[in-house]
Short mmCIF file of N, CA and C in Angstrom, two decimals:
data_model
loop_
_atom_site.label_atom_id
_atom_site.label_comp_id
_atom_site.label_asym_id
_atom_site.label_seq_id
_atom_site.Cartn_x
_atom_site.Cartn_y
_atom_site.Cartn_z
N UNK L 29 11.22 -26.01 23.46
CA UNK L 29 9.97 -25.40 23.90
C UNK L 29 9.34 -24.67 22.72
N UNK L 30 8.43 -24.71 22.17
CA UNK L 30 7.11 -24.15 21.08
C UNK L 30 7.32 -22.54 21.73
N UNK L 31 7.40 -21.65 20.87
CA UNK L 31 6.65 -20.04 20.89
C UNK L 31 5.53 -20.12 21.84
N UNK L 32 4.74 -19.21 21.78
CA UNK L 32 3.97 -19.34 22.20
C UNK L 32 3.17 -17.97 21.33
N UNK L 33 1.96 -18.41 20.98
CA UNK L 33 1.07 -17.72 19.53
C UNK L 33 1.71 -16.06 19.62
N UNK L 34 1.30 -15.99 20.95
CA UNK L 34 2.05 -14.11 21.04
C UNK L 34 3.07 -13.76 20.69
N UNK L 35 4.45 -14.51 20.68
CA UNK L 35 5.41 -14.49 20.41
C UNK L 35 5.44 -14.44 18.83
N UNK L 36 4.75 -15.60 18.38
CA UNK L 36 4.97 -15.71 16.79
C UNK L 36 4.23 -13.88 16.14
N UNK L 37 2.85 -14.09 16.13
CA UNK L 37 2.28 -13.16 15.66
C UNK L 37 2.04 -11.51 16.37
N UNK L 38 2.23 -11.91 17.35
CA UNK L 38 1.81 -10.19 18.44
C UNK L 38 1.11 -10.07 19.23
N UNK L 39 1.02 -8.69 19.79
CA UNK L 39 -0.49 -8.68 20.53
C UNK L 39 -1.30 -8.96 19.51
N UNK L 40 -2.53 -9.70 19.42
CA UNK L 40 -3.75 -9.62 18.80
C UNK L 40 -4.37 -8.62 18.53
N UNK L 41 -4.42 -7.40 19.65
CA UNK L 41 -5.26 -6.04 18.96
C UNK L 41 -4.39 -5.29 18.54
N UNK L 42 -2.94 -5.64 18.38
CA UNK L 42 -2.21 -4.23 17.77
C UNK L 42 -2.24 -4.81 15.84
N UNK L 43 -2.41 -6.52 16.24
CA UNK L 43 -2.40 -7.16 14.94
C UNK L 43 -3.92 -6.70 14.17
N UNK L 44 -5.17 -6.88 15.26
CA UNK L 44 -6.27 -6.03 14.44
C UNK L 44 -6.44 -4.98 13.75
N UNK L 45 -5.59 -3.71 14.59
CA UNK L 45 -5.43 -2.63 14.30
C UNK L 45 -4.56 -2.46 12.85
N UNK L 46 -3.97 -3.78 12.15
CA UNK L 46 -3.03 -3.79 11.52
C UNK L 46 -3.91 -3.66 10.57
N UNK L 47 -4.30 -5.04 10.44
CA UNK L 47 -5.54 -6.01 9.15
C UNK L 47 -6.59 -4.69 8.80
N UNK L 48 -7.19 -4.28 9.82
CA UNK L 48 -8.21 -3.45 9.40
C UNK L 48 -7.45 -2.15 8.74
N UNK L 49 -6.32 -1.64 9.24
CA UNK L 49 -5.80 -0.57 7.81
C UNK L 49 -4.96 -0.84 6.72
N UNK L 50 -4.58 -2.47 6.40
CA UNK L 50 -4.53 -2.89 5.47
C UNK L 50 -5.92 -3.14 4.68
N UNK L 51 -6.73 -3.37 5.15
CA UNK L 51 -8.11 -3.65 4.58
C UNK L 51 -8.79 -2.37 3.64
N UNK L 52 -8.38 -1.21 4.94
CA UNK L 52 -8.75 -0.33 4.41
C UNK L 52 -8.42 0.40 3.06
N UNK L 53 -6.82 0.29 3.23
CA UNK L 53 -6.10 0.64 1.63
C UNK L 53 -6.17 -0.49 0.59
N UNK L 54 -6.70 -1.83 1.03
CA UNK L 54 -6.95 -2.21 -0.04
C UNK L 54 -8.58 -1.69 -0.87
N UNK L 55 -9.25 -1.30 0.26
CA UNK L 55 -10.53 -1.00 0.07
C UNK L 55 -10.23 0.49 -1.21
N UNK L 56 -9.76 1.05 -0.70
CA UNK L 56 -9.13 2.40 -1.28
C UNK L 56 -8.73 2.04 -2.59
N UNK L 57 -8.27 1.31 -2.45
CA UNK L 57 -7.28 0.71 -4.20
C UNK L 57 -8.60 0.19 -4.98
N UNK L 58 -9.34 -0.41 -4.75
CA UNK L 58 -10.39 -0.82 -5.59
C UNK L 58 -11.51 -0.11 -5.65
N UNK L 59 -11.93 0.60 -4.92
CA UNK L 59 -12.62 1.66 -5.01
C UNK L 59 -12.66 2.59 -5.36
N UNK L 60 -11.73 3.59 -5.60
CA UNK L 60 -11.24 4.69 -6.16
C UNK L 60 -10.14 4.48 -7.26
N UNK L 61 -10.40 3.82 -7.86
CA UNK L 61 -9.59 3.03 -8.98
C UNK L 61 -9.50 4.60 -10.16
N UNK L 62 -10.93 5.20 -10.16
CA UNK L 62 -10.77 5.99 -11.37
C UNK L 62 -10.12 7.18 -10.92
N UNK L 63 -10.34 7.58 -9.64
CA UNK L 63 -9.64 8.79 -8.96
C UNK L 63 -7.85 8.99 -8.84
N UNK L 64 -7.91 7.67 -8.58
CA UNK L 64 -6.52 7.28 -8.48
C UNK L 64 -5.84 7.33 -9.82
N UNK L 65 -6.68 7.01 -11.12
CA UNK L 65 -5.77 6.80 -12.32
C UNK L 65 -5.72 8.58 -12.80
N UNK L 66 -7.12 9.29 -12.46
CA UNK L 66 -7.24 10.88 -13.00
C UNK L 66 -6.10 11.46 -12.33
N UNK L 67 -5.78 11.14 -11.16
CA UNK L 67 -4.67 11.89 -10.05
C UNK L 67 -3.06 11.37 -9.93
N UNK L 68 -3.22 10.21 -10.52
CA UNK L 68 -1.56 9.60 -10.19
C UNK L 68 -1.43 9.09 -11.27
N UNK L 69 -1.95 9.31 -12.57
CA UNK L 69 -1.56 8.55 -13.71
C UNK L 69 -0.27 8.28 -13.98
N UNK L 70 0.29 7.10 -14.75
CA UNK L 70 1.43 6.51 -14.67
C UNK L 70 2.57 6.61 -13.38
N UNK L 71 2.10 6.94 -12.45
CA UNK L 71 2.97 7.22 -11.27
C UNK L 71 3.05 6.28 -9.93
N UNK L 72 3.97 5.76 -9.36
CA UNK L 72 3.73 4.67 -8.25
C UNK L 72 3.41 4.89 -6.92
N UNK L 73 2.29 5.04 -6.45
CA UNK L 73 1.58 4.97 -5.36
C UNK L 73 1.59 4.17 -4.09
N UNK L 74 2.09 4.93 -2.49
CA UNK L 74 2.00 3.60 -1.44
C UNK L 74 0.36 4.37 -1.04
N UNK L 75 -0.31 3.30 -0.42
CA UNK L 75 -1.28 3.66 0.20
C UNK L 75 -1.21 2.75 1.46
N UNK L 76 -1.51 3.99 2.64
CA UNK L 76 -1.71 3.74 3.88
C UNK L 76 -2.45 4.31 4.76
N UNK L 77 -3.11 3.21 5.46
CA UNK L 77 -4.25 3.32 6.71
C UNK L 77 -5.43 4.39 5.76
N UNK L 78 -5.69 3.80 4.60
CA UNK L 78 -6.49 4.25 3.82
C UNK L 78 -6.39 5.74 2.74
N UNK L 79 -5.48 6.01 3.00
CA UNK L 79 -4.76 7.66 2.12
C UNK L 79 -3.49 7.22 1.31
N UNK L 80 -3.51 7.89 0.24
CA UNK L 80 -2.26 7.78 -0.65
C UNK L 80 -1.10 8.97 0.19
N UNK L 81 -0.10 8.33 0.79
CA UNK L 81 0.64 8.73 1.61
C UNK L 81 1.70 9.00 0.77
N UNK L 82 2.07 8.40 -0.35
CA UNK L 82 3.45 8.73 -0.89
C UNK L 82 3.26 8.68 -2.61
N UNK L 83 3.74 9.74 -3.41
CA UNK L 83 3.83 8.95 -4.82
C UNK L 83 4.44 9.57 -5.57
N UNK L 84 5.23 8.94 -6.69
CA UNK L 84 6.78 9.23 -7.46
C UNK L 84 6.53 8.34 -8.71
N UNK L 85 7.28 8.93 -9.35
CA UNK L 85 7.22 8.68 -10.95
C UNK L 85 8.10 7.16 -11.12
N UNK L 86 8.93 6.44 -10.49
CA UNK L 86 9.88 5.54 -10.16
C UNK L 86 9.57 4.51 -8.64
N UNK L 87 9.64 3.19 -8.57
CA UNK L 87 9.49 2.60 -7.82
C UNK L 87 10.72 3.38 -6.74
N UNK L 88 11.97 3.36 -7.37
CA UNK L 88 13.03 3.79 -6.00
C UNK L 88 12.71 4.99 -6.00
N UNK L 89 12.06 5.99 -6.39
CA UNK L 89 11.68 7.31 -5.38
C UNK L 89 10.73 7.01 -4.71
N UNK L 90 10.09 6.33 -5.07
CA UNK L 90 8.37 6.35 -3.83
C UNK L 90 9.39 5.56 -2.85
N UNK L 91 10.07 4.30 -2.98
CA UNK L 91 10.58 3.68 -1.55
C UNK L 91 11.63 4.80 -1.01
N UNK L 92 12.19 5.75 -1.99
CA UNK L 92 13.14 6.81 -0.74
C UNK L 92 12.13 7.56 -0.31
N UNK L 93 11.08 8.18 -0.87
CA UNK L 93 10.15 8.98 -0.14
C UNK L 93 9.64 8.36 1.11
N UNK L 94 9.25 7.13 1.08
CA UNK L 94 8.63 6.04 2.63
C UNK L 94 9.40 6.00 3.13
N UNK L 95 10.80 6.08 2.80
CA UNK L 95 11.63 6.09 3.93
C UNK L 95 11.93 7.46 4.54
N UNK L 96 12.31 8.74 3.82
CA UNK L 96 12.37 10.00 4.27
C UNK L 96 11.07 10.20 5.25
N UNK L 97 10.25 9.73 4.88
CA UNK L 97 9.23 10.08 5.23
C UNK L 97 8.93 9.27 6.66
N UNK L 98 9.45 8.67 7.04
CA UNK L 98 9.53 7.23 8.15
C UNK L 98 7.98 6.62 8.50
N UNK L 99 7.64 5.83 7.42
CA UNK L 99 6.17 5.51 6.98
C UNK L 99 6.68 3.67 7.16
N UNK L 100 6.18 3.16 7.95
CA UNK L 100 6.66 1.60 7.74
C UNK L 100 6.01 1.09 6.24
N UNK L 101 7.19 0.24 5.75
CA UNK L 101 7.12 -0.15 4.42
C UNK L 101 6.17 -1.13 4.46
N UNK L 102 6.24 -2.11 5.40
CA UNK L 102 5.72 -3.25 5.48
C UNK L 102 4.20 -3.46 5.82
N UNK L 103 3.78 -2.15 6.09
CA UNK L 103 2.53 -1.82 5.94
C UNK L 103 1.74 -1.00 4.63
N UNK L 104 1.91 -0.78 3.89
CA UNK L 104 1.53 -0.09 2.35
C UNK L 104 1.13 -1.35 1.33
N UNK L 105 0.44 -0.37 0.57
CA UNK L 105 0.19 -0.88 -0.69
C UNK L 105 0.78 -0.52 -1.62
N UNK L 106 1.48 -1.22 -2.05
CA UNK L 106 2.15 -0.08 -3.22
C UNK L 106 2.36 -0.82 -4.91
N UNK L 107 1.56 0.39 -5.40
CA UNK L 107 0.89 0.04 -6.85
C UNK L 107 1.88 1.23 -7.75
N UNK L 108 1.65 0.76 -9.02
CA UNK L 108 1.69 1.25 -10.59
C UNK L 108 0.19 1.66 -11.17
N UNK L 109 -0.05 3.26 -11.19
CA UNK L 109 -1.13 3.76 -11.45
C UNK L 109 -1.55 3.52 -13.01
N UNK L 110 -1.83 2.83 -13.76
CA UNK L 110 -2.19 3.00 -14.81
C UNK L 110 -3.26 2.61 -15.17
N UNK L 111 -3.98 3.45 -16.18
CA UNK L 111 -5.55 3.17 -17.09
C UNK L 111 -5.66 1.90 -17.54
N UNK L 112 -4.65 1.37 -18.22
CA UNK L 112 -4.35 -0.26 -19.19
C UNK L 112 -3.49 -0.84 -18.15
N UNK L 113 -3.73 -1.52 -17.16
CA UNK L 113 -2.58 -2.47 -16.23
C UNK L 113 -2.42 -3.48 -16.91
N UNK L 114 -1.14 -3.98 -17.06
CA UNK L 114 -0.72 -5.56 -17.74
C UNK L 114 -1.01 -6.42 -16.84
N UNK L 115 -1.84 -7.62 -17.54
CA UNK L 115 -2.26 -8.86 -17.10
C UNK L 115 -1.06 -9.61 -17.29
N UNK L 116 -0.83 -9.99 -15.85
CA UNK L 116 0.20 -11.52 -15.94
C UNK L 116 -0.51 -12.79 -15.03
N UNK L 117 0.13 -13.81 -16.29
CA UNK L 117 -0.08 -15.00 -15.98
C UNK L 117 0.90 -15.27 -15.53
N UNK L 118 1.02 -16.00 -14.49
CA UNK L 118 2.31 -16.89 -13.52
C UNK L 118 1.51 -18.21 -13.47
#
């Protein structure tokens, strides 16, 4: 027997409610790009439901802070604040 769409993905409006505050912190990340580098320079940043919710000098302190903090991971953005970001090619 096939899933059935709800099963795979969710309710639909708790999934809206998702997209739109992922949207939003991505909105945040590109928008406030210079605020973010004056305020968190070299430091790793999660952003969620549009606010910088967590940030630490080390990738594993910002993920123990999201977790102390009981912030779902799987919802954040989580960046490396810097003025010069390295370009990679893959």
């Amino acid at each position: 027997m096939d899933p059935d769409v709800v099963d795979i993905i969710g309710d639909p409006g708790v999934l809206e409610k998702e997209l739109e505050a992922f949207r939003e912190s991505a909105r945040v990340l590109s928008s406030k790009q210079r605020h973010l580098i004056a305020r968190y320079p070299k430091r790793w940043v999660a952003i969620y439901e549009g606010d910088v919710a967590a940030d630490a000098a080390t990738l594993h302190e910002l993920m123990a802070e999201i977790e102390d903090r009981g912030l779902p991971r799987g919802h954040m953005i989580v960046r490396y604040i810097d003025k010069n970001p390295r370009k990679m090619i893959l």
